[in-house]
Coordinates of C-alpha atoms in Angstrom, one line a residue:
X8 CA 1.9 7.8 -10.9
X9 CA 2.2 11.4 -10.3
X10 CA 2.6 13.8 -13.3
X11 CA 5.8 15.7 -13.2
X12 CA 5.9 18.8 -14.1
X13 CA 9.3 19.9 -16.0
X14 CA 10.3 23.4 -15.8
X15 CA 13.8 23.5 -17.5
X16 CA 16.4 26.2 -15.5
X17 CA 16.2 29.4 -17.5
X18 CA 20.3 30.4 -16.1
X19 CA 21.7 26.6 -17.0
X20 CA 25.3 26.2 -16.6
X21 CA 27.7 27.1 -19.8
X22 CA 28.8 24.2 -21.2
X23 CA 32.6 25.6 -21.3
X24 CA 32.2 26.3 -17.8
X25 CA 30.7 22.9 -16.8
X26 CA 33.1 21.0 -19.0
X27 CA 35.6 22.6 -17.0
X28 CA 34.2 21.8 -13.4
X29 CA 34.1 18.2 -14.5
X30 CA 37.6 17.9 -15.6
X31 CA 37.9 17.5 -11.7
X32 CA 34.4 16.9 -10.1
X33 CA 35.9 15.8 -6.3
X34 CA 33.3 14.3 -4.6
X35 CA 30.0 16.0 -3.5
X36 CA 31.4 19.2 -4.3
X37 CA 29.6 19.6 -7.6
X38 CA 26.3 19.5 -8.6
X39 CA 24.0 19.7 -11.2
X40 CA 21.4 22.7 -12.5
X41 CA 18.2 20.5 -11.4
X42 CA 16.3 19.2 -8.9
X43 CA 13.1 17.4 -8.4
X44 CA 10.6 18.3 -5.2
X45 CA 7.0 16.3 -4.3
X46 CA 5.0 17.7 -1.9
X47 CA 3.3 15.6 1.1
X48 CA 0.9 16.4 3.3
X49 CA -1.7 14.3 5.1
X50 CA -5.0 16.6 5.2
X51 CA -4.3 16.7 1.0
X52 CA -4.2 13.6 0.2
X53 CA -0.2 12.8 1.0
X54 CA 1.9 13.0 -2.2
X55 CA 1.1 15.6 -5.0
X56 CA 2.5 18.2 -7.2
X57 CA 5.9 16.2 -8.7
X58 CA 8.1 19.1 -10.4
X59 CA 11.8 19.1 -12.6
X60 CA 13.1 22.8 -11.5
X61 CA 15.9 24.7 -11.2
X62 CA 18.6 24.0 -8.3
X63 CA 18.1 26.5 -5.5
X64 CA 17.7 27.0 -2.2
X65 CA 14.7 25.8 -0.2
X66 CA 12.6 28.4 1.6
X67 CA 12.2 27.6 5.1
X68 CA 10.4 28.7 8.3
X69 CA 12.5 28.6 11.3
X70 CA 9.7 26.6 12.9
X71 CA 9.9 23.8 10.4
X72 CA 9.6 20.7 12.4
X73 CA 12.9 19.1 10.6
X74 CA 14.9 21.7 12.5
X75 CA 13.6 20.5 15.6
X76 CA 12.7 17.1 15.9
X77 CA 15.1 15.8 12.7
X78 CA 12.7 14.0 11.4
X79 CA 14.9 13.4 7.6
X80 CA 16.3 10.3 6.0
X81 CA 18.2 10.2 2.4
X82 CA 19.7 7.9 0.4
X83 CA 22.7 7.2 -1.8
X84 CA 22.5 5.9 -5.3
X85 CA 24.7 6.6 -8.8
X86 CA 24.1 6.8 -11.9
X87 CA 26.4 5.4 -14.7
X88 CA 26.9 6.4 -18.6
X89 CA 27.4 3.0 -19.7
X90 CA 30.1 1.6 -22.1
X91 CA 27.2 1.8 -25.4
X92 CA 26.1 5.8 -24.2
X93 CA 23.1 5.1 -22.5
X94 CA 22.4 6.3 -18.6
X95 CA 21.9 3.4 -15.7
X96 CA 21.0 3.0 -12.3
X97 CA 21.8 0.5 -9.9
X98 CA 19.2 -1.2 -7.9
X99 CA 17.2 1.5 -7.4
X100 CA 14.4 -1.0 -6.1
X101 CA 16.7 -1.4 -3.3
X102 CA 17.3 1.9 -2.7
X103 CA 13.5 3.0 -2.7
X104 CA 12.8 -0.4 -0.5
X105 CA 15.6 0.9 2.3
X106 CA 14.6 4.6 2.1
X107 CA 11.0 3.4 3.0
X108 CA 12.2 1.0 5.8
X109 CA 13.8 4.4 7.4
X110 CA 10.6 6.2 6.7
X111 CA 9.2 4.0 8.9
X112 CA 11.5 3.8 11.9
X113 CA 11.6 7.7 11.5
X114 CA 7.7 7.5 11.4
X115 CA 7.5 9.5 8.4
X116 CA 5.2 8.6 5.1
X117 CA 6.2 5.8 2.5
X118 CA 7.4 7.2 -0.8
X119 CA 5.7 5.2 -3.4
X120 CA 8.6 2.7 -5.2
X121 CA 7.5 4.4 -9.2
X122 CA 7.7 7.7 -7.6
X123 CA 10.7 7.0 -5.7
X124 CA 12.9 5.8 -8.9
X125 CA 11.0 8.1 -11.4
X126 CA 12.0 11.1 -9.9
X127 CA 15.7 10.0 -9.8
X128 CA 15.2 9.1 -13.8
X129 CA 14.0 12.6 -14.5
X130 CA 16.4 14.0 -13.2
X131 CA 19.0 12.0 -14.7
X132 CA 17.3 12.6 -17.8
X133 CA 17.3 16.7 -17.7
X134 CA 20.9 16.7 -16.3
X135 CA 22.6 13.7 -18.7
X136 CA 25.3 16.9 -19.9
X137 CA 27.0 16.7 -16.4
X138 CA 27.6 13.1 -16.3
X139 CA 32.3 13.6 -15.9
X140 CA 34.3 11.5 -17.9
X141 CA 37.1 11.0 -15.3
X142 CA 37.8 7.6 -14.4
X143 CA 35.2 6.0 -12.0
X144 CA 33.0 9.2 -12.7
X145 CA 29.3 9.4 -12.3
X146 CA 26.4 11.0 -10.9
X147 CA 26.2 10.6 -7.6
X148 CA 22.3 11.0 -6.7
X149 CA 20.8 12.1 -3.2
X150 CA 17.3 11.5 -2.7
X151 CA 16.2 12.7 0.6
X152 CA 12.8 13.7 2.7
X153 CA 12.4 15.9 5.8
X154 CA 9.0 17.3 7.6
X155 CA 8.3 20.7 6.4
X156 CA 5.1 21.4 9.1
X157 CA 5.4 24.7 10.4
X158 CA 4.7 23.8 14.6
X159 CA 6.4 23.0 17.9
X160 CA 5.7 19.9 19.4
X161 CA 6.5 16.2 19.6
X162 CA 4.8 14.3 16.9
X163 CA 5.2 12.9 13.3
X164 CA 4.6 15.7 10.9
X165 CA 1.9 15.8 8.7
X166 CA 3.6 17.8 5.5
X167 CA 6.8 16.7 3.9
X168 CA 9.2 17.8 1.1
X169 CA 10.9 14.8 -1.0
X170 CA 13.4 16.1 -2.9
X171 CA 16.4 15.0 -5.4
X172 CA 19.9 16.5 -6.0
X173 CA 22.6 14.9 -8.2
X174 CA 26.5 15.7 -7.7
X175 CA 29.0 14.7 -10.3
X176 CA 31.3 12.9 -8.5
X177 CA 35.1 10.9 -9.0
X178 CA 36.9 8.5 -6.3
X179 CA 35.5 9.1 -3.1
X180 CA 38.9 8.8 -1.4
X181 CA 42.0 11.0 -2.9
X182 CA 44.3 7.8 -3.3
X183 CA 41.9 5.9 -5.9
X184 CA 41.6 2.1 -4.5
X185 CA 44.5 2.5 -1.9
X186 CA 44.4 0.6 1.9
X187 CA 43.2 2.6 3.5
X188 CA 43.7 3.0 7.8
X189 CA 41.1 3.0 10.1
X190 CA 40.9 4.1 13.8
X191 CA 38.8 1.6 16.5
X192 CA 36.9 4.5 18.4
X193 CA 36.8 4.1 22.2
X194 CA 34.2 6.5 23.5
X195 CA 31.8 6.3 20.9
X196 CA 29.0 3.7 19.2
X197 CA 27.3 4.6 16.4
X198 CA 23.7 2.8 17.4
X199 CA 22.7 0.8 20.0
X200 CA 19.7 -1.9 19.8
X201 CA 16.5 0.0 19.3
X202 CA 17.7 2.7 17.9
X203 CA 18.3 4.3 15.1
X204 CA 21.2 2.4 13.3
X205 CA 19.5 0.5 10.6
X206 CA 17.8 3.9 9.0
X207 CA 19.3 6.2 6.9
X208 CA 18.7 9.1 9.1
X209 CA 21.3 12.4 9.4
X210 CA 21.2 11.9 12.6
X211 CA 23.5 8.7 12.5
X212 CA 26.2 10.6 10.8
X213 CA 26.0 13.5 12.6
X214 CA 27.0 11.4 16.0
X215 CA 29.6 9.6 14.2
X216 CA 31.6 13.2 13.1
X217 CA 33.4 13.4 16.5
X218 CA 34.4 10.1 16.2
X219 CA 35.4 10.6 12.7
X220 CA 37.6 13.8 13.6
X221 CA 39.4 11.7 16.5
X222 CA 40.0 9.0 13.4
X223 CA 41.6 12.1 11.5
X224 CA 43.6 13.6 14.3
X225 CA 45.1 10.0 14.7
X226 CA 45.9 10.0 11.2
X227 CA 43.2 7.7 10.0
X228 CA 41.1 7.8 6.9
X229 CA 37.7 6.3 9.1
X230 CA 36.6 5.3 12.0
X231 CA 35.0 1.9 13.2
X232 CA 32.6 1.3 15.7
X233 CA 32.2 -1.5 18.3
X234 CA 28.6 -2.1 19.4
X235 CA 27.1 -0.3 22.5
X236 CA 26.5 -3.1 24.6
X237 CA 29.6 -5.2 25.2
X238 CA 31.8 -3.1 23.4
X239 CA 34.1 -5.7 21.7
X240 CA 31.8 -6.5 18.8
X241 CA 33.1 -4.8 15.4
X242 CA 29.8 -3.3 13.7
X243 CA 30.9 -0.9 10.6
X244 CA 32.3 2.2 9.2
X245 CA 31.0 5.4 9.9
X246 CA 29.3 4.9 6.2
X247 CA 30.4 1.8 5.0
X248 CA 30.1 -2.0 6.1
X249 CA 33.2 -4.5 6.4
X250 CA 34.5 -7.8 5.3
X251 CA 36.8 -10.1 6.4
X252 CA 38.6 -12.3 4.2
X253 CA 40.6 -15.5 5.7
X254 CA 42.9 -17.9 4.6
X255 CA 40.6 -20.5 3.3
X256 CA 39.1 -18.0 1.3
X257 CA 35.9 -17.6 3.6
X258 CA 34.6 -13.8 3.9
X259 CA 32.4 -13.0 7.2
X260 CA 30.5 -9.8 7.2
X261 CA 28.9 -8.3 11.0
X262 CA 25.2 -9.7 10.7
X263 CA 22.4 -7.2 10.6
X264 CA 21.0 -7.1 13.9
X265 CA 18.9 -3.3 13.7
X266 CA 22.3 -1.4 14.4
X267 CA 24.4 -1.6 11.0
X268 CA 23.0 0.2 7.6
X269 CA 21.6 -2.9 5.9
X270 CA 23.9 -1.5 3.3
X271 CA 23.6 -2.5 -0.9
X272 CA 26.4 -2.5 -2.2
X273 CA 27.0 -4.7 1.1
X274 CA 24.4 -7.4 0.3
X275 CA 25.7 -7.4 -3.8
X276 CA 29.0 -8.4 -2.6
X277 CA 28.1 -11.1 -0.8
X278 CA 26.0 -12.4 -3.5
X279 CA 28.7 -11.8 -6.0
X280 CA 31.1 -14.2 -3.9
X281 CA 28.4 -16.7 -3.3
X282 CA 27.9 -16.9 -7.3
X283 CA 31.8 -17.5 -7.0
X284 CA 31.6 -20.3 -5.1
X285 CA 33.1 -18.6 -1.8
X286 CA 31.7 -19.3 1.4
X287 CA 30.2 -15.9 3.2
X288 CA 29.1 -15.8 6.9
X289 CA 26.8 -13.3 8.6
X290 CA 28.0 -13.2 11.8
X291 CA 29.7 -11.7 15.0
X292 CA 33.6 -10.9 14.5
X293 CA 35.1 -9.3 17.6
X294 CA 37.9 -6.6 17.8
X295 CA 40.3 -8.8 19.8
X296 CA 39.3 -11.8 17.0
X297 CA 40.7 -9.3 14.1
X298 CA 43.9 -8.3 15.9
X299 CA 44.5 -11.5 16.8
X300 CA 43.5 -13.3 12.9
X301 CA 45.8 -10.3 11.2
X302 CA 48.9 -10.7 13.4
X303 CA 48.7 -14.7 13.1
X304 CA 48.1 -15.1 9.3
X305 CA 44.4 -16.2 9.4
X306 CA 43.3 -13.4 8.1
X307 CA 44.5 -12.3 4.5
X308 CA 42.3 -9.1 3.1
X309 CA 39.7 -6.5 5.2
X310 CA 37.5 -4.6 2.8
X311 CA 34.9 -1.7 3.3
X312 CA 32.1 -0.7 1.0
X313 CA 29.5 1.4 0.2
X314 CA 28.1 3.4 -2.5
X315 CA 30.2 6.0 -2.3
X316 CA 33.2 4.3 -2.3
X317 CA 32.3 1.0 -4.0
X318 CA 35.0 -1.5 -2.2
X319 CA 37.9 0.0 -0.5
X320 CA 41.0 -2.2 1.1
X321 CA 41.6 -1.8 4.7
X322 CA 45.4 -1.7 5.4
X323 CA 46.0 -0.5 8.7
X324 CA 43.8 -0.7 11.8
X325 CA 45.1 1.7 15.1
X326 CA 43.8 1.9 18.9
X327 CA 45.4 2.8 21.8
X328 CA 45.9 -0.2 22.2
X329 CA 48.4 -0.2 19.3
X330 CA 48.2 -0.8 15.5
X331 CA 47.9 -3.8 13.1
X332 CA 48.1 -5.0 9.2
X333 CA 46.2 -7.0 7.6
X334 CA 48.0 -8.4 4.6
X335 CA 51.1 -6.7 4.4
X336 CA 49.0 -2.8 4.0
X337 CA 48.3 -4.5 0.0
X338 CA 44.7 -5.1 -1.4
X339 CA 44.2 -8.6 -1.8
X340 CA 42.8 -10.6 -5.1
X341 CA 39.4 -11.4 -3.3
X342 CA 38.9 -7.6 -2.6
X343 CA 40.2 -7.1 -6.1
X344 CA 37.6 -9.2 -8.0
X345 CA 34.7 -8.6 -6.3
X346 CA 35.3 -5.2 -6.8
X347 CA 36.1 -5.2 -10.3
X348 CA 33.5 -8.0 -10.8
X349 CA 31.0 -5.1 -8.9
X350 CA 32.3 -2.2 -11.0
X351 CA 31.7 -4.4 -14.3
X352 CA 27.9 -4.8 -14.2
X353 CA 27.4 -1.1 -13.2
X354 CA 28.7 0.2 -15.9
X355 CA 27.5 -2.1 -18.0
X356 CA 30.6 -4.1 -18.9
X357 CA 29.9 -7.5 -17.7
X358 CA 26.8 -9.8 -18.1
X359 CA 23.7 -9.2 -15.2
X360 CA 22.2 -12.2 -14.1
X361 CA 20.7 -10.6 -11.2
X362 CA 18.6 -8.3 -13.3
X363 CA 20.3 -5.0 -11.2
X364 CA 21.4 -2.3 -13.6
X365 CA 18.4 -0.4 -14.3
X366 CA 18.2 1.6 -17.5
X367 CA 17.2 4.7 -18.0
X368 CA 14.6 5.3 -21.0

């Protein structure tokens, strides 16, 4: 394990001032006086010189090979103050597992697992005052990696910055846990086979943001995507994956076929309603199929999730084609316990058989 070394921000926040901030933290809007950075580069050895500094900007040369080939990934993780007063994580094995899957695909170095989840510790550690008290508060963390070479051409870079940031964060969506309505995009697919879709990579989100703004101007909260090939087939979110509850209390989830974020809150649902006794199916679920299951009956509940937003009801779906409901625009009780059975163990509430919340030292 690296050494970190822990240089405490001589300007910190004031606490009135920081208390105040948090009385309304918004979402990714905030953030904290810390950050961590590791250096990697390939003729050195790859990863060295861990350090705990002060938040600031990153010096960069215009010729930094992020800039021009995107070669970046990140991840999404939070950190809980749990019911007794001690700090948690949530899986981070999982998230240091899928942020080296899409250091791979993004040929990019591996990011050792310890040094992975100790640097989000250290900074949870060094930063515990901004943790907000609002309801369904935490600390929402973003580790992410990008090249840092200095050079023009196409290749995998040989010197990388890994770095940490934590934003105090509320609900991710205004209305709390609301339905929320959702807009079938027409012109656009988020990843195609081959591609890019199961990474983590900015790159994803940055050709969903058209499609998101058509959602908005349609008066949508999201947008979903059908896959690239046949175009029927729905796939997820534009950062979150979806269930589909039906009337015999089944649940199907799209399967992960290298085009949908293998997401984790995603895969602790559906072990949640497996250890509930509910039957959960990987597999295809076409656009036509939900129309069709929502109008008829068949289908009861739709949920998203993600970090971010935990589990969200999906109310209303609209296309040109027209709009439907899906259970009268209410959250159902499936969507309802998982999430609350969800919410429970991360904050420390409910018992853990699965050996996920991860405390902090």
């Amino acid at each position: 394990m690296l050494p970190f070394a822990v240089e405490p921000t001589s300007n910190p926040t004031p606490a009135d001032a920081r208390d105040a901030a948090l009385a309304d933290p918004g979402f990714g809007k905030l953030f904290t006086d810390h950050m961590v950075v590791v250096h990697y580069d390939e003729d050195k050895g790859g990863w060295h010189d861990a350090k705990v500094t002060a938040r600031a900007p990153i010096p960069m040369d215009p010729a930094s090979s992020v800039l021009h080939y995107a070669q970046e990934i990140f991840e999404g993780m939070k950190a809980y103050r749990l019911s007794d007063g001690s700090t948690a994580l949530f899986r981070p094995d999982a998230n240091a597992r899928r942020f080296n899957e899409s250091a791979a695909r993004m040929a990019m170095p591996a990011v050792p697992p310890e040094l992975f989840i100790e640097s989000v510790e250290q900074l949870v550690r060094i930063d515990s005052d901004w943790f907000p008290k609002v309801d369904g508060g935490a600390l929402y963390l973003r580790p992410f990696m990008f090249a840092s070479e200095v050079f023009l051409g196409v290749r995998p870079a040989k010197q990388y910055l890994f770095i940490t940031i934590a934003s105090p964060v509320g609900a991710y969506f205004k209305g709390g846990v609301a339905p929320v309505t959702i807009w079938v995009s027409q012109h656009y697919t988020r990843a195609a086979p081959g591609g890019t879709g199961a990474a983590k990579c900015g790159g994803n989100y940055a050709a969903s943001l058209v499609a998101q703004a058509e959602a908005t101007a349609q008066g949508c909260d999201q947008v979903v995507f059908l896959d690239a090939a046949e175009h029927k087939w729905v796939e997820e979110l534009g950062g979150m994956n979806l269930f589909f509850v039906f009337e015999d209390g089944s649940i199907i989830t799209p399967p992960l076929t290298g085009t949908i974020l293998p997401g984790i809150t995603r895969n602790s649902i559906i072990e949640l309603a497996r250890g509930q006794g509910l039957t959960v199916r990987e597999e295809p679920y076409s656009i036509d199929q939900w129309r069709s299951d929502a109008q008829s009956g068949k289908l009861r509940e739709t949920f998203a999730c993600g970090t971010a937003a935990v589990v969200t009801p999906v109310g209303t779906v609209k296309s040109p084609q027209g709009s439907f409901t899906i259970g009268g625009n209410q959250s159902g009780p499936v969507t309802a316990a998982l999430r609350s059975a969800l919410v429970s163990i991360q904050r420390g509430d409910a018992a853990d058989p699965h050996g996920w919340v991860h405390r902090i030292g």
